[in-house]
mmCIF file of C-alpha atoms and ligand atoms in Angstrom:
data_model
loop_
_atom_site.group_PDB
_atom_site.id
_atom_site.type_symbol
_atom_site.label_atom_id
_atom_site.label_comp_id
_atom_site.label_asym_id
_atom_site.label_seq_id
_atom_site.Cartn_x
_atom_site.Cartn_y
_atom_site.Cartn_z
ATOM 1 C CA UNK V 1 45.714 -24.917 32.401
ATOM 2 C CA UNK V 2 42.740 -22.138 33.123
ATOM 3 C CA UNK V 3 45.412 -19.890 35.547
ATOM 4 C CA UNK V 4 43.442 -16.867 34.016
ATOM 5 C CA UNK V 5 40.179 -17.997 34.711
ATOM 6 C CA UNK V 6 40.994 -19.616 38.418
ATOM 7 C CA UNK V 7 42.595 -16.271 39.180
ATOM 8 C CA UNK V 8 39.523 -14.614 37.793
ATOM 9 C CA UNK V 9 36.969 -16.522 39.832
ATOM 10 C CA UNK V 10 39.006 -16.566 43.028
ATOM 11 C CA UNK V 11 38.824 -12.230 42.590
ATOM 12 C CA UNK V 12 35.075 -12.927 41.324
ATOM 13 C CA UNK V 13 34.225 -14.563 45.011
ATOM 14 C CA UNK V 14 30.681 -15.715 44.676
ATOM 15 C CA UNK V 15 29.093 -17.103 41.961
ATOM 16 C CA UNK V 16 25.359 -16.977 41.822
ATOM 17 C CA UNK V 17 24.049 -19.964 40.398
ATOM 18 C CA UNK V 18 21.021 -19.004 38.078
ATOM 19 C CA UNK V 19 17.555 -20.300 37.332
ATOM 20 C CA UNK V 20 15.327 -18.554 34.283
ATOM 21 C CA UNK V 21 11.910 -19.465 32.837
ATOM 22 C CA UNK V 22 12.190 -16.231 30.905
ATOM 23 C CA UNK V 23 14.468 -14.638 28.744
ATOM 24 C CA UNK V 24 13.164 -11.603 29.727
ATOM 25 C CA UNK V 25 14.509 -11.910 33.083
ATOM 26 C CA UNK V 26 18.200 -12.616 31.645
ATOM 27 C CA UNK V 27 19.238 -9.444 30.987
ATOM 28 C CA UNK V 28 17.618 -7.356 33.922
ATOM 29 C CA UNK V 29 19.096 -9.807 36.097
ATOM 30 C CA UNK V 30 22.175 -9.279 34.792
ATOM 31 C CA UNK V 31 21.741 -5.725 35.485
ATOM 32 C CA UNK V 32 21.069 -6.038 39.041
ATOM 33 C CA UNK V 33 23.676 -8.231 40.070
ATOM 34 C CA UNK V 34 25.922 -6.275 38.329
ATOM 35 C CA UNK V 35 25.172 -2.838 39.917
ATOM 36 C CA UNK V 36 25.353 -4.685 43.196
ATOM 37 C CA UNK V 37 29.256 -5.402 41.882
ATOM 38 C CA UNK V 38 28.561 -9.685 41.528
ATOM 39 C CA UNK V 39 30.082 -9.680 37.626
ATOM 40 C CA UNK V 40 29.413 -13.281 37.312
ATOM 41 C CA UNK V 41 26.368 -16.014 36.775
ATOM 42 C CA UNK V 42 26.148 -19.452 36.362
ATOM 43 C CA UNK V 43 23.170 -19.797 34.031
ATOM 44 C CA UNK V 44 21.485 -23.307 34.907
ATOM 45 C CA UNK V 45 20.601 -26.089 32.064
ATOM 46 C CA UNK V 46 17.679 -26.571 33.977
ATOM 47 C CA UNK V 47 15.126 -24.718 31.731
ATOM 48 C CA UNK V 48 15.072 -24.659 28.266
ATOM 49 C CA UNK V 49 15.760 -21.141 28.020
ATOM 50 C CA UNK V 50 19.415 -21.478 29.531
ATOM 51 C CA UNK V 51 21.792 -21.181 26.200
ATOM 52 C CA UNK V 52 19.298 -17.869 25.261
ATOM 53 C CA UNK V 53 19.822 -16.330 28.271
ATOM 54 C CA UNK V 54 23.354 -17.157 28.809
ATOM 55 C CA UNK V 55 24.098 -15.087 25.503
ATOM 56 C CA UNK V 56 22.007 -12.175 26.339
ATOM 57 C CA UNK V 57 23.423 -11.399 29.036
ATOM 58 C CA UNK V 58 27.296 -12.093 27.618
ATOM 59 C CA UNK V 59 26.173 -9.481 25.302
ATOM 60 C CA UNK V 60 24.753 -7.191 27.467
ATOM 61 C CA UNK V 61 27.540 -7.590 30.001
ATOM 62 C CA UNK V 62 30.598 -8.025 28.274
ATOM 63 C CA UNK V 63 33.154 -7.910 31.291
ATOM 64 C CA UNK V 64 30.530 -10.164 33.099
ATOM 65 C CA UNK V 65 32.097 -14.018 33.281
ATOM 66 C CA UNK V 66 28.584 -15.662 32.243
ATOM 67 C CA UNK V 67 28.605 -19.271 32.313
ATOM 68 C CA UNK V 68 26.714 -22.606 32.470
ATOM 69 C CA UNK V 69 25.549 -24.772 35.291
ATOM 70 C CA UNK V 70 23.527 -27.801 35.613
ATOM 71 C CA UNK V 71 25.409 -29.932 32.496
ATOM 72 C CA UNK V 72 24.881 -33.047 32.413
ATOM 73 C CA UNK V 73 26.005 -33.844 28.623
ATOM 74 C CA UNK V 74 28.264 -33.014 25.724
ATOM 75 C CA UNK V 75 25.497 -31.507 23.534
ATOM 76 C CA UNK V 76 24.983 -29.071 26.732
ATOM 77 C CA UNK V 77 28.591 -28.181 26.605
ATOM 78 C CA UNK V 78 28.209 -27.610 22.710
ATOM 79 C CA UNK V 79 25.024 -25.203 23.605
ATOM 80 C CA UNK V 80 26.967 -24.100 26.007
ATOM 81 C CA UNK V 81 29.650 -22.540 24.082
ATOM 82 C CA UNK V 82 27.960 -21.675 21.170
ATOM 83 C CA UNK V 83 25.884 -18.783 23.268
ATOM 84 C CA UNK V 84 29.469 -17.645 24.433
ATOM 85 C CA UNK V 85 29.370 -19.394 28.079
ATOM 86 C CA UNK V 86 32.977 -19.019 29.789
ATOM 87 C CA UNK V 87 32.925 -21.604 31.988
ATOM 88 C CA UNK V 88 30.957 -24.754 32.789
ATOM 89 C CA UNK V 89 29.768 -26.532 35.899
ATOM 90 C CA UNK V 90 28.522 -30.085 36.393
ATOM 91 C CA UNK V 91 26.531 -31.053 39.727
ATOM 92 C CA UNK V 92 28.493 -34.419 39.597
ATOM 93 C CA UNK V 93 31.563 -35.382 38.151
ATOM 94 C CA UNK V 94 31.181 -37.017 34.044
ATOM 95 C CA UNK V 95 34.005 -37.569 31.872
ATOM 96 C CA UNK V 96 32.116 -36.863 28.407
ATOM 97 C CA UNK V 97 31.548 -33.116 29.681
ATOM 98 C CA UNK V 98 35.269 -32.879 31.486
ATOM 99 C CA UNK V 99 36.514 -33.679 28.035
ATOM 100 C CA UNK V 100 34.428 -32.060 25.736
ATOM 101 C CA UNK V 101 34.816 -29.055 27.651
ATOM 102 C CA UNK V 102 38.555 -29.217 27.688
ATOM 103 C CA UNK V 103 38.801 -29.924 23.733
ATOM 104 C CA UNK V 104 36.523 -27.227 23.534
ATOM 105 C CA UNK V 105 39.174 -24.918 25.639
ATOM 106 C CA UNK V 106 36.344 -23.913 28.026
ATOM 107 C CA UNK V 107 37.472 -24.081 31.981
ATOM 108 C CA UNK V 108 35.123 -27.439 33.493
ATOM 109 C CA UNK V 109 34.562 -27.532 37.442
ATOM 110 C CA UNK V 110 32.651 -31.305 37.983
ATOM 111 C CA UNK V 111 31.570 -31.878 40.972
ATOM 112 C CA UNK V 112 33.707 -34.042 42.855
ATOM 113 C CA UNK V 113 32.668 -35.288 46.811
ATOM 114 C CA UNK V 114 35.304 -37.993 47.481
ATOM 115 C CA UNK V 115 38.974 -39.123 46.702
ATOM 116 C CA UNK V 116 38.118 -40.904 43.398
ATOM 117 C CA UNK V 117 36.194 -38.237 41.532
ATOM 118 C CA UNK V 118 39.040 -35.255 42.646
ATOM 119 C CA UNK V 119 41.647 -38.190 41.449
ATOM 120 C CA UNK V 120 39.843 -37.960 38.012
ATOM 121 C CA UNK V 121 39.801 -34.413 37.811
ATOM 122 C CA UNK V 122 43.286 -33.857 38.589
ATOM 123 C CA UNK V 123 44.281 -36.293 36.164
ATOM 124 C CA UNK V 124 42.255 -33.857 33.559
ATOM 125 C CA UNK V 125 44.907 -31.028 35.176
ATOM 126 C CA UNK V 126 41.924 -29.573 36.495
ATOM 127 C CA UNK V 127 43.014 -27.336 39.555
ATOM 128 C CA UNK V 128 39.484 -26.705 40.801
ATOM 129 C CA UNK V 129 36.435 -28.491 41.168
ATOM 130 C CA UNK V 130 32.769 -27.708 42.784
ATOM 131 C CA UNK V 131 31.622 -29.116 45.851
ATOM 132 C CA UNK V 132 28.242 -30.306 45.951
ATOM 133 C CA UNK V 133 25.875 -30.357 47.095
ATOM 134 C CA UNK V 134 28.408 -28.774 50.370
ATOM 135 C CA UNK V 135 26.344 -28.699 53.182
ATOM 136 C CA UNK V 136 24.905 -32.336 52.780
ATOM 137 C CA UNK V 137 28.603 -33.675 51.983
ATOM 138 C CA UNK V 138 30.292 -32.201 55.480
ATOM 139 C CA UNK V 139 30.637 -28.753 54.320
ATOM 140 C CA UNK V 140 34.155 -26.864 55.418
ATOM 141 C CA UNK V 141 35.336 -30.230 57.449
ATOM 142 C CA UNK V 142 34.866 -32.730 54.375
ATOM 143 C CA UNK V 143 36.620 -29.893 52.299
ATOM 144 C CA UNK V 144 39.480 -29.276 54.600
ATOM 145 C CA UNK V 145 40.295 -33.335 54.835
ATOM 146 C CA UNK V 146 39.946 -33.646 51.155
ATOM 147 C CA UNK V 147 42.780 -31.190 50.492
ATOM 148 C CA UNK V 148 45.093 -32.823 52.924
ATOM 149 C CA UNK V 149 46.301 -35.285 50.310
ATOM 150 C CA UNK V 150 45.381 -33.218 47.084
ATOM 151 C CA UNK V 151 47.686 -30.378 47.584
ATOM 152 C CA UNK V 152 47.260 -27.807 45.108
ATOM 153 C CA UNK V 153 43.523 -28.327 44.661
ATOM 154 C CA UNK V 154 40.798 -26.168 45.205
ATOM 155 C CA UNK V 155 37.199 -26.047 45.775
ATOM 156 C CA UNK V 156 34.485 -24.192 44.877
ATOM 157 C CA UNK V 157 31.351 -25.082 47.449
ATOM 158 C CA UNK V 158 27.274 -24.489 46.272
ATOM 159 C CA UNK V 159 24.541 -25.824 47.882
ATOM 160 C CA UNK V 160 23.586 -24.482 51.686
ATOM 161 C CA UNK V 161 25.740 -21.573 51.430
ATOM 162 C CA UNK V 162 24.467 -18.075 52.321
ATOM 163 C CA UNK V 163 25.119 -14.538 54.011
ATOM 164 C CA UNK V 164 25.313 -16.240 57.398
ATOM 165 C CA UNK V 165 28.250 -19.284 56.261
ATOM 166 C CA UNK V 166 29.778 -17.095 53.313
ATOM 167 C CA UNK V 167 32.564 -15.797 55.491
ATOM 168 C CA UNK V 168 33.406 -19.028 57.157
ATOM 169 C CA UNK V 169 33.730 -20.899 53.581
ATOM 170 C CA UNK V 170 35.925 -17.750 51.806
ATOM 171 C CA UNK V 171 38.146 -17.452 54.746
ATOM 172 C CA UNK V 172 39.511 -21.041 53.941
ATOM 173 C CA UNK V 173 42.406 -20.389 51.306
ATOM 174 C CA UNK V 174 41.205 -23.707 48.871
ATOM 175 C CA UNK V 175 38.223 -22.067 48.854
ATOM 176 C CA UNK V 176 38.978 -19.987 45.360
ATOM 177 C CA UNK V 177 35.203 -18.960 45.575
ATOM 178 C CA UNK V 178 31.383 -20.276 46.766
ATOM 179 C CA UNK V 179 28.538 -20.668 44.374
ATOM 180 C CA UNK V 180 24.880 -20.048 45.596
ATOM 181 C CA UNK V 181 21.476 -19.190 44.792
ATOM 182 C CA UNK V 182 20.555 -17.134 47.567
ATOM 183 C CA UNK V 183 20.468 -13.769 45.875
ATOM 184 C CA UNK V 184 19.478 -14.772 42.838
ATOM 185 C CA UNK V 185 16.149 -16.521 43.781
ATOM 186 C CA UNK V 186 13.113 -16.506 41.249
ATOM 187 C CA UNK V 187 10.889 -15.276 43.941
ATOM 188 C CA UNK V 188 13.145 -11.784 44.845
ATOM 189 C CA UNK V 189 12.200 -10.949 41.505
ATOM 190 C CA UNK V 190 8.654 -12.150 40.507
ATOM 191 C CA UNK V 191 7.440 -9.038 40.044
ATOM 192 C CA UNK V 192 10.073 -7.296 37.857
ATOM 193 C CA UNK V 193 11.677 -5.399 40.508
ATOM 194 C CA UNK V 194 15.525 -6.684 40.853
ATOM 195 C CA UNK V 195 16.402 -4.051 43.529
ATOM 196 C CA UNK V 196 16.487 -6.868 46.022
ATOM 197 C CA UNK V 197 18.601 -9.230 44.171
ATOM 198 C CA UNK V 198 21.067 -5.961 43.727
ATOM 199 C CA UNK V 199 21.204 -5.882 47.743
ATOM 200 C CA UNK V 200 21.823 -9.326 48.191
ATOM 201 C CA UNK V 201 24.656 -9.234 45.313
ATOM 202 C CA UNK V 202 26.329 -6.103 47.441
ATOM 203 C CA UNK V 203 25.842 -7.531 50.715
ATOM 204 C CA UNK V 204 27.756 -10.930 49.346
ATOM 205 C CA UNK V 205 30.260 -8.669 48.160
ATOM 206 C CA UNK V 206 31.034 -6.579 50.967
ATOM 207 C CA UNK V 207 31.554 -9.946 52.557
ATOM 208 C CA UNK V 208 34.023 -11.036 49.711
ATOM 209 C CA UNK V 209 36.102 -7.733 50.351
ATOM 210 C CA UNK V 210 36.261 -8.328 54.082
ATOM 211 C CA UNK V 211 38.065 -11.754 53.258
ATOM 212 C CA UNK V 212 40.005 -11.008 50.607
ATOM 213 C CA UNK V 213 40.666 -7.605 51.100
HETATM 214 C C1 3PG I 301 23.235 -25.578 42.767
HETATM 215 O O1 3PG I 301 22.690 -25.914 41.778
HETATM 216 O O2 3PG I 301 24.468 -25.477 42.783
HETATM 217 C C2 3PG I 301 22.397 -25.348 43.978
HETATM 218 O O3 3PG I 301 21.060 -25.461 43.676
HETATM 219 C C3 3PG I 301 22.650 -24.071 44.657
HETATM 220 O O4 3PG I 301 22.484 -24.340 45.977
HETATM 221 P P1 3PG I 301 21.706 -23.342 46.943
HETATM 222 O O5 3PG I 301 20.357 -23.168 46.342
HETATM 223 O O6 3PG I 301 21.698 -24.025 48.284
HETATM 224 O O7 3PG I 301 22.512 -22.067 46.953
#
């Protein structure tokens, strides 16, 4: 279940994990991440704007993999896929959205920080999860003792990652790729100018060639 997608986000790398007051900002923000090569977003339920947004910028940016973050119920999911999101991501790990989201045919990564909550997801078939928030919950060394009995599963860790860890967390192989919020922060772009959110996008980048060639 979801091989396309997985193999999609593991060649996507990082995953820049989205907050928007305006819809304004969707699309230009698309822009910029895009021109600095980051063809992905994880458009947060955290403002009421986030189903807008997460269509605008699937239609501007087609063969961008826009999707939602922050969901916390099924009528997010619903929202969700109705603006044309292409994947979803919970915080923590809830069995109305893991469902919904599978009946729905959407790709789900929960959260999941210990044995039981990876246990549930795998049960679901679900291959990948997200880690979070990663630094808090051990970072590499909880992820690298989790996948000692749950062989075949993968991670993907947000929360405390940045340019300075980025390389550490891709060059483990169950890392299929790291979400984060560092180039994507309201304040690089207050003013309208996204140049520096294109930089940050690149520099990420470069760093996800290095790894995965
Ligand atoms: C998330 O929602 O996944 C986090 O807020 C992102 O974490 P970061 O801000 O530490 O990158």
């Amino acid at each position: 279940m979801y091989e396309e997608f997985y193999e999609k986000l593991e060649q996507l790398g990082v995953v820049p994990v989205v907050v928007l007051e305006r819809v304004e900002d969707a699309v230009p923000l698309a822009d910029a991440l895009h021109r600095g090569g980051m063809d992905s977003a994880e458009v947060t339920f955290r403002t009421s704007c986030a189903a807008e947004c997460i269509k605008a910028m699937s239609e501007a940016h087609p063969e961008m993999c826009v999707g939602a973050g922050t969901v916390l119920n099924v009528e997010q999911v619903e929202a969700a896929a109705a603006a044309g999101a292409k994947f979803i991501v919970s915080p923590g790990y809830n069995e109305d959205v893991v469902c919904r989201s599978i009946e729905l045919g959407l790709p789900v990564l929960p959260g999941t920080v210990t044995p039981t909550e990876v246990t549930s997801a795998i049960n679901h078939s679900l291959k990948v999860t997200k880690f979070f928030p990663a630094a808090q919950y051990g970072g590499l060394s909880t992820i690298k003792a989790l996948c000692a009995p749950f062989v075949g599963h993968r991670f993907m860790p947000t929360g405390g990652i940045s340019a300075a860890n980025l390389e550490e967390y891709l060059s483990y192989p169950k890392i299929i790729a790291c979400g984060g919020s560092w180039m994507v922060k309201p304040s690089l772009f207050e003013g309208g100018n996204f140049s520096k959110v294109t930089e940050l996008a690149a520099e990420a980048m470069a760093v996800v060639r290095k790894v995965r060639g």
